[in-house]
Amino acid sequence: QVQLVESGGGLVQAGDSLRLSCVGSGWIFSNYAMGWFRQTPGKEREFVGAISWSGGYTYYADSVKGRFTISRDNAKNTMYLQMNSLKPEDTAVYYCARRRGRSGSYLPSEYDGWGQGTQVTVSS
């Protein structure tokens, strides 16, 4: 069973930073690429970024490129999302997900396990 738990969300002001964590358990974390998505009410789940199994490759949505950084520590079964220069439009529930395979993808259908989500709210 794929278990993923996100943490680190909260309420911040525009321009602030926040770091989300995602811990995987019950499977071999280092065998899989991982991704971050976000969702607001009434909208489709949106790709934020992804990281390859080794951490050697990262992919970002244009909306977060240059502000967000994804990393991972396979020894700790953990992936991170460092979010800087946050904007009100970054407000969403953020989900981490396990990719079917070792390279990243922007398609939610390419992911086979999801966390419960963590709320990020950015006030103006």
N, CA, C and O atoms as a DFTB+ gen file, in Angstrom:
496 C
 N C O
     1  1       0.847      -1.189       0.000
     2  2       0.000       0.000       0.000
     3  2       0.887       1.244       0.000
     4  3       1.855       1.335       0.754
     5  1       0.540       2.186      -0.848
     6  2       1.302       3.422      -0.936
     7  2       0.805       4.381       0.129
     8  3      -0.350       4.809       0.119
     9  1       1.701       4.710       1.045
    10  2       1.355       5.684       2.075
    11  2       2.231       6.914       1.918
    12  3       3.456       6.821       1.840
    13  1       1.581       8.064       1.873
    14  2       2.259       9.344       1.743
    15  2       1.633      10.324       2.721
    16  3       0.409      10.428       2.808
    17  1       2.467      11.039       3.451
    18  2       1.960      11.999       4.427
    19  2       2.670      13.332       4.223
    20  3       3.893      13.423       4.333
    21  1       1.877      14.372       3.921
    22  2       2.416      15.709       3.765
    23  2       2.334      16.467       5.083
    24  3       1.487      16.185       5.930
    25  1       3.220      17.422       5.234
    26  2       3.186      18.311       6.394
    27  2       3.860      19.614       6.020
    28  3       4.551      19.705       5.005
    29  1       3.650      20.632       6.861
    30  2       4.330      21.894       6.666
    31  2       3.475      23.026       6.144
    32  3       3.943      24.158       6.027
    33  1       2.228      22.732       5.831
    34  2       1.358      23.787       5.353
    35  2       1.015      24.786       6.451
    36  3       1.302      24.564       7.628
    37  1       0.396      25.888       6.043
    38  2       0.001      26.884       7.030
    39  2      -0.439      28.174       6.380
    40  3      -0.617      28.255       5.165
    41  1      -0.610      29.183       7.218
    42  2      -1.019      30.514       6.774
    43  2       0.194      31.427       6.820
    44  3       0.829      31.584       7.862
    45  1       0.507      32.027       5.679
    46  2       1.638      32.942       5.591
    47  2       1.215      34.185       4.817
    48  3       0.134      34.229       4.230
    49  1       2.078      35.185       4.825
    50  2       1.812      36.406       4.077
    51  2       2.528      36.360       2.727
    52  3       3.505      35.633       2.551
    53  1       2.035      37.132       1.802
    54  2       2.674      37.217       0.487
    55  2       4.142      37.612       0.662
    56  3       4.480      38.503       1.440
    57  1       5.001      36.918      -0.090
    58  2       6.426      37.156       0.000
    59  2       7.158      36.239       0.957
    60  3       8.385      36.145       0.919
    61  1       6.410      35.563       1.815
    62  2       7.017      34.643       2.778
    63  2       7.426      33.338       2.108
    64  3       7.153      33.100       0.932
    65  1       8.089      32.504       2.899
    66  2       8.514      31.180       2.440
    67  2       7.879      30.105       3.306
    68  3       7.471      30.352       4.441
    69  1       7.806      28.906       2.740
    70  2       7.249      27.758       3.446
    71  2       7.894      26.514       2.859
    72  3       8.186      26.470       1.664
    73  1       8.119      25.505       3.689
    74  2       8.650      24.247       3.182
    75  2       7.707      23.111       3.538
    76  3       7.391      22.883       4.706
    77  1       7.271      22.411       2.514
    78  2       6.431      21.239       2.706
    79  2       7.296      19.983       2.679
    80  3       8.318      19.923       1.995
    81  1       6.864      18.993       3.435
    82  2       7.534      17.696       3.441
    83  2       6.528      16.617       3.075
    84  3       5.325      16.754       3.299
    85  1       7.048      15.554       2.513
    86  2       6.218      14.404       2.139
    87  2       7.003      13.145       2.480
    88  3       8.078      12.908       1.929
    89  1       6.471      12.352       3.374
    90  2       7.142      11.122       3.791
    91  2       6.404       9.923       3.222
    92  3       5.188       9.800       3.363
    93  1       7.158       9.042       2.577
    94  2       6.588       7.823       2.035
    95  2       6.930       6.630       2.910
    96  3       8.000       6.588       3.516
    97  1       6.036       5.672       2.978
    98  2       6.296       4.474       3.759
    99  2       5.584       3.286       3.138
   100  3       4.594       3.435       2.421
   101  1       6.115       2.089       3.432
   102  2       5.496       0.862       2.944
   103  2       5.969       0.435       1.571
   104  3       5.458      -0.541       1.020
   105  1       6.938       1.145       1.004
   106  2       7.460       0.806      -0.321
   107  2       8.867       1.405      -0.439
   108  3       9.306       2.163       0.426
   109  1       9.560       1.052      -1.519
   110  2      10.939       1.508      -1.684
   111  2      10.932       2.885      -2.321
   112  3      10.803       3.030      -3.537
   113  1      11.073       3.892      -1.470
   114  2      10.936       5.287      -1.881
   115  2      11.876       5.637      -3.030
   116  3      11.483       6.340      -3.961
   117  1      13.103       5.156      -2.969
   118  2      14.116       5.554      -3.955
   119  2      13.888       4.964      -5.339
   120  3      14.606       5.316      -6.275
   121  1      12.927       4.094      -5.494
   122  2      12.640       3.490      -6.798
   123  2      11.712       4.325      -7.665
   124  3      11.486       3.997      -8.830
   125  1      11.178       5.393      -7.109
   126  2      10.119       6.124      -7.789
   127  2      10.404       7.615      -7.895
   128  3      10.963       8.229      -6.986
   129  1      10.002       8.185      -9.043
   130  2       9.897       9.636      -9.131
   131  2       8.707      10.092      -8.287
   132  3       7.803       9.313      -7.986
   133  1       8.730      11.342      -7.922
   134  2       7.673      11.898      -7.078
   135  2       7.223      13.248      -7.625
   136  3       7.959      13.914      -8.352
   137  1       6.022      13.634      -7.268
   138  2       5.513      14.909      -7.741
   139  2       4.728      15.664      -6.689
   140  3       4.267      15.096      -5.699
   141  1       4.588      16.952      -6.925
   142  2       3.726      17.819      -6.128
   143  2       2.631      18.388      -7.029
   144  3       2.891      18.815      -8.155
   145  1       1.428      18.384      -6.519
   146  2       0.281      18.979      -7.184
   147  2      -0.432      19.876      -6.190
   148  3      -0.185      19.808      -4.986
   149  1      -1.316      20.715      -6.700
   150  2      -2.133      21.545      -5.832
   151  2      -3.526      21.680      -6.423
   152  3      -3.739      21.515      -7.625
   153  1      -4.459      21.983      -5.543
   154  2      -5.850      22.061      -5.976
   155  2      -6.593      23.082      -5.143
   156  3      -6.420      23.163      -3.927
   157  1      -7.424      23.860      -5.818
   158  2      -8.337      24.785      -5.157
   159  2      -9.759      24.342      -5.468
   160  3      -9.985      23.647      -6.458
   161  1     -10.725      24.735      -4.632
   162  2     -12.107      24.281      -4.825
   163  2     -12.642      24.607      -6.216
   164  3     -12.530      25.737      -6.692
   165  1     -13.219      23.604      -6.850
   166  2     -13.837      23.801      -8.141
   167  2     -12.887      23.745      -9.316
   168  3     -13.302      23.929     -10.460
   169  1     -11.610      23.492      -9.047
   170  2     -10.631      23.447     -10.132
   171  2      -9.973      22.079     -10.203
   172  3      -9.997      21.304      -9.247
   173  1      -9.385      21.804     -11.360
   174  2      -8.645      20.563     -11.553
   175  2      -7.360      20.592     -10.733
   176  3      -6.817      21.650     -10.414
   177  1      -6.897      19.387     -10.405
   178  2      -5.609      19.295      -9.721
   179  2      -4.514      19.771     -10.680
   180  3      -4.460      19.359     -11.839
   181  1      -3.647      20.647     -10.170
   182  2      -2.658      21.320     -11.002
   183  2      -1.252      20.820     -10.676
   184  3      -0.878      20.701      -9.509
   185  1      -0.492      20.535     -11.703
   186  2       0.894      20.115     -11.534
   187  2       1.722      21.281     -11.005
   188  3       1.620      22.402     -11.505
   189  1       2.540      21.012      -9.992
   190  2       3.451      22.011      -9.447
   191  2       4.882      21.677      -9.867
   192  3       5.604      22.534     -10.376
   193  1       5.281      20.432      -9.650
   194  2       6.627      20.027      -9.999
   195  2       6.840      18.558      -9.714
   196  3       6.010      17.906      -9.081
   197  1       7.964      18.042     -10.192
   198  2       8.286      16.637      -9.994
   199  2       9.791      16.464      -9.901
   200  3      10.566      17.335     -10.296
   201  1      10.179      15.319      -9.371
   202  2      11.595      15.026      -9.204
   203  2      11.835      13.563      -9.543
   204  3      11.041      12.693      -9.184
   205  1      12.931      13.304     -10.234
   206  2      13.249      11.930     -10.607
   207  2      13.637      11.108      -9.381
   208  3      13.812      11.651      -8.290
   209  1      13.768       9.805      -9.568
   210  2      14.026       8.910      -8.459
   211  2      15.310       9.248      -7.704
   212  3      15.389       9.075      -6.488
   213  1      16.310       9.732      -8.435
   214  2      17.601      10.040      -7.816
   215  2      17.694      11.474      -7.336
   216  3      18.597      11.829      -6.578
   217  1      16.755      12.298      -7.782
   218  2      16.843      13.723      -7.482
   219  2      17.648      14.485      -8.508
   220  3      17.825      15.697      -8.381
   221  1      18.142      13.791      -9.532
   222  2      18.986      14.433     -10.511
   223  2      18.239      15.324     -11.494
   224  3      18.827      16.218     -12.103
   225  1      16.953      15.076     -11.644
   226  2      16.155      15.880     -12.565
   227  2      14.938      16.426     -11.832
   228  3      14.289      15.715     -11.064
   229  1      14.641      17.682     -12.074
   230  2      13.448      18.298     -11.522
   231  2      12.695      19.004     -12.645
   232  3      13.280      19.443     -13.635
   233  1      11.383      19.098     -12.459
   234  2      10.495      19.685     -13.463
   235  2       9.538      20.601     -12.715
   236  3       9.094      20.281     -11.613
   237  1       9.224      21.741     -13.320
   238  2       8.351      22.697     -12.644
   239  2       7.316      23.267     -13.602
   240  3       7.552      23.396     -14.803
   241  1       6.177      23.600     -13.043
   242  2       5.194      24.370     -13.783
   243  2       5.734      25.792     -13.963
   244  3       6.481      26.297     -13.125
   245  1       5.350      26.412     -15.046
   246  2       5.832      27.775     -15.317
   247  2       5.433      28.734     -14.205
   248  3       6.153      29.688     -13.912
   249  1       4.294      28.482     -13.593
   250  2       3.775      29.396     -12.576
   251  2       4.621      29.423     -11.305
   252  3       4.526      30.365     -10.519
   253  1       5.450      28.394     -11.099
   254  2       6.248      28.342      -9.880
   255  2       7.747      28.327     -10.157
   256  3       8.551      28.401      -9.228
   257  1       8.120      28.233     -11.408
   258  2       9.532      28.139     -11.770
   259  2      10.289      29.365     -11.258
   260  3       9.854      30.501     -11.443
   261  1      11.416      29.114     -10.618
   262  2      12.206      30.198     -10.056
   263  2      11.841      30.559      -8.634
   264  3      12.594      31.256      -7.955
   265  1      10.678      30.086      -8.169
   266  2      10.251      30.375      -6.789
   267  2      10.207      29.112      -5.926
   268  3      10.483      29.164      -4.727
   269  1       9.862      27.993      -6.535
   270  2       9.721      26.732      -5.807
   271  2      10.883      25.799      -6.170
   272  3      11.376      25.806      -7.298
   273  1      11.298      25.012      -5.202
   274  2      12.365      24.034      -5.420
   275  2      11.973      22.706      -4.795
   276  3      11.589      22.641      -3.627
   277  1      12.073      21.659      -5.582
   278  2      11.786      20.314      -5.093
   279  2      13.108      19.589      -4.842
   280  3      14.048      19.689      -5.631
   281  1      13.158      18.873      -3.750
   282  2      14.326      18.056      -3.437
   283  2      13.850      16.787      -2.740
   284  3      12.679      16.662      -2.381
   285  1      14.755      15.868      -2.559
   286  2      14.395      14.636      -1.866
   287  2      15.605      14.089      -1.123
   288  3      16.753      14.319      -1.503
   289  1      15.312      13.356      -0.051
   290  2      16.323      12.659       0.729
   291  2      15.877      11.204       0.802
   292  3      15.036      10.847       1.627
   293  1      16.436      10.377      -0.052
   294  2      15.985       8.985      -0.116
   295  2      16.317       8.210       1.152
   296  3      15.645       7.230       1.475
   297  1      17.335       8.634       1.862
   298  2      17.667       7.962       3.122
   299  2      16.584       8.184       4.174
   300  3      16.437       7.388       5.102
   301  1      15.835       9.262       4.023
   302  2      14.754       9.584       4.966
   303  2      13.380       9.351       4.364
   304  3      12.365       9.667       4.984
   305  1      13.341       8.794       3.149
   306  2      12.054       8.564       2.467
   307  2      11.216       9.843       2.403
   308  3      10.000       9.802       2.590
   309  1      11.858      10.960       2.142
   310  2      11.190      12.247       2.223
   311  2      11.466      13.103       0.991
   312  3      12.582      13.145       0.474
   313  1      10.427      13.773       0.543
   314  2      10.533      14.762      -0.526
   315  2      10.125      16.114       0.058
   316  3       9.298      16.186       0.966
   317  1      10.706      17.163      -0.467
   318  2      10.439      18.505       0.031
   319  2       9.982      19.422      -1.101
   320  3      10.305      19.215      -2.270
   321  1       9.231      20.429      -0.715
   322  2       8.880      21.511      -1.625
   323  2       9.167      22.812      -0.901
   324  3       8.434      23.213       0.003
   325  1      10.245      23.464      -1.309
   326  2      10.591      24.766      -0.753
   327  2       9.899      25.827      -1.589
   328  3      10.124      25.928      -2.795
   329  1       9.058      26.613      -0.942
   330  2       8.284      27.635      -1.638
   331  2       8.710      29.003      -1.145
   332  3       8.549      29.329       0.031
   333  1       9.252      29.797      -2.044
   334  2       9.687      31.157      -1.728
   335  2       8.841      32.171      -2.475
   336  3       8.163      31.838      -3.446
   337  1       8.888      33.394      -2.019
   338  2       8.155      34.484      -2.673
   339  2       6.707      34.084      -2.940
   340  3       6.207      34.228      -4.056
   341  1       6.057      33.593      -1.930
   342  2       4.696      33.098      -2.098
   343  2       3.735      34.218      -2.463
   344  3       3.875      35.360      -2.025
   345  1       2.755      33.850      -3.279
   346  2       1.741      34.774      -3.752
   347  2       0.367      34.274      -3.313
   348  3       0.199      33.083      -3.053
   349  1      -0.614      35.169      -3.229
   350  2      -1.975      34.716      -2.881
   351  2      -2.489      33.627      -3.824
   352  3      -3.234      32.745      -3.398
   353  1      -2.105      33.679      -5.080
   354  2      -2.573      32.662      -6.039
   355  2      -1.927      31.294      -5.818
   356  3      -2.307      30.326      -6.476
   357  1      -0.965      31.199      -4.911
   358  2      -0.409      29.900      -4.534
   359  2      -1.272      29.194      -3.489
   360  3      -1.019      28.040      -3.146
   361  1      -2.278      29.883      -2.992
   362  2      -3.173      29.284      -2.006
   363  2      -3.867      28.060      -2.593
   364  3      -4.500      28.141      -3.646
   365  1      -3.744      26.932      -1.908
   366  2      -4.315      25.673      -2.395
   367  2      -4.025      24.578      -1.373
   368  3      -3.266      24.768      -0.422
   369  1      -4.646      23.441      -1.598
   370  2      -4.235      22.222      -0.904
   371  2      -3.134      21.579      -1.749
   372  3      -3.302      21.366      -2.949
   373  1      -2.037      21.282      -1.120
   374  2      -0.884      20.710      -1.822
   375  2      -0.811      19.218      -1.531
   376  3      -0.919      18.783      -0.385
   377  1      -0.625      18.449      -2.596
   378  2      -0.552      17.003      -2.501
   379  2       0.784      16.503      -3.042
   380  3       1.298      17.020      -4.033
   381  1       1.330      15.506      -2.386
   382  2       2.462      14.810      -2.979
   383  2       1.945      13.493      -3.557
   384  3       0.916      12.969      -3.130
   385  1       2.677      12.975      -4.530
   386  2       2.214      11.789      -5.234
   387  2       3.396      10.960      -5.720
   388  3       4.475      11.481      -6.004
   389  1       3.162       9.665      -5.805
   390  2       4.170       8.740      -6.302
   391  2       3.927       8.473      -7.782
   392  3       2.823       8.115      -8.195
   393  1       4.976       8.654      -8.565
   394  2       4.893       8.448     -10.003
   395  2       5.089       6.974     -10.337
   396  3       5.842       6.269      -9.666
   397  1       4.411       6.524     -11.367
   398  2       4.657       5.160     -11.874
   399  2       5.939       5.187     -12.698
   400  3       5.886       5.362     -13.916
   401  1       7.043       5.024     -12.075
   402  2       8.289       5.041     -12.822
   403  2       9.296       5.976     -12.199
   404  3       9.076       6.506     -11.110
   405  1      10.404       6.178     -12.892
   406  2      11.540       6.889     -12.312
   407  2      11.700       8.310     -12.820
   408  3      12.524       9.051     -12.282
   409  1      10.955       8.719     -13.826
   410  2      11.076      10.089     -14.320
   411  2       9.789      10.849     -14.021
   412  3       8.743      10.242     -13.794
   413  1       9.867      12.158     -14.022
   414  2       8.723      12.972     -13.662
   415  2       7.686      13.062     -14.753
   416  3       7.959      12.756     -15.914
   417  1       6.492      13.484     -14.376
   418  2       5.400      13.702     -15.320
   419  2       4.493      14.765     -14.761
   420  3       4.371      14.903     -13.544
   421  1       3.841      15.532     -15.647
   422  2       2.908      16.569     -15.215
   423  2       1.468      16.060     -15.187
   424  3       0.561      16.799     -14.806
   425  1       1.250      14.809     -15.585
   426  2      -0.098      14.263     -15.670
   427  2      -0.487      13.552     -14.376
   428  3       0.204      12.622     -13.962
   429  1      -1.575      13.965     -13.728
   430  2      -2.015      13.266     -12.515
   431  2      -2.257      11.781     -12.738
   432  3      -2.058      10.981     -11.823
   433  1      -2.681      11.400     -13.934
   434  2      -2.969       9.991     -14.223
   435  2      -1.718       9.114     -14.199
   436  3      -1.818       7.888     -14.144
   437  1      -0.548       9.738     -14.241
   438  2       0.711       8.985     -14.218
   439  2       1.178       8.690     -12.787
   440  3       2.251       8.121     -12.587
   441  1       0.380       9.074     -11.812
   442  2       0.749       8.880     -10.409
   443  2      -0.222       7.876      -9.779
   444  3      -1.427       7.918     -10.028
   445  1       0.323       6.982      -8.968
   446  2      -0.512       5.902      -8.440
   447  2      -0.688       5.933      -6.928
   448  3      -1.225       4.988      -6.350
   449  1      -0.258       6.971      -6.300
   450  2      -0.460       7.095      -4.864
   451  2      -0.427       8.559      -4.476
   452  3       0.380       9.333      -4.992
   453  1      -1.321       8.937      -3.553
   454  2      -1.469      10.343      -3.184
   455  2      -1.546      10.484      -1.668
   456  3      -2.071       9.621      -0.964
   457  1      -1.002      11.606      -1.188
   458  2      -1.156      11.930       0.209
   459  2      -2.519      12.563       0.459
   460  3      -3.328      12.722      -0.455
   461  1      -2.751      12.918       1.713
   462  2      -4.050      13.487       2.090
   463  2      -4.111      14.989       1.835
   464  3      -5.193      15.577       1.865
   465  1      -2.972      15.611       1.587
   466  2      -2.928      17.036       1.293
   467  2      -2.645      17.888       2.511
   468  3      -2.955      17.505       3.639
   469  1      -2.054      19.044       2.274
   470  2      -1.801      20.012       3.326
   471  2      -2.162      21.394       2.786
   472  3      -1.797      21.750       1.666
   473  1      -2.877      22.158       3.591
   474  2      -3.387      23.462       3.149
   475  2      -2.302      24.524       3.250
   476  3      -1.625      24.654       4.270
   477  1      -2.155      25.275       2.177
   478  2      -1.287      26.447       2.161
   479  2      -2.154      27.654       1.833
   480  3      -2.838      27.678       0.810
   481  1      -2.119      28.640       2.697
   482  2      -2.895      29.851       2.491
   483  2      -1.952      31.045       2.541
   484  3      -1.211      31.233       3.505
   485  1      -1.995      31.845       1.482
   486  2      -1.127      33.014       1.390
   487  2      -2.005      34.255       1.382
   488  3      -2.811      34.451       0.472
   489  1      -1.848      35.075       2.379
   490  2      -2.654      36.288       2.479
   491  2      -1.920      37.456       1.821
   492  3      -0.690      37.514       1.802
   493  1      -2.708      38.375       1.286
   494  2      -2.104      39.528       0.594
   495  2      -1.821      40.666       1.544
   496  3      -1.315      41.708       1.127
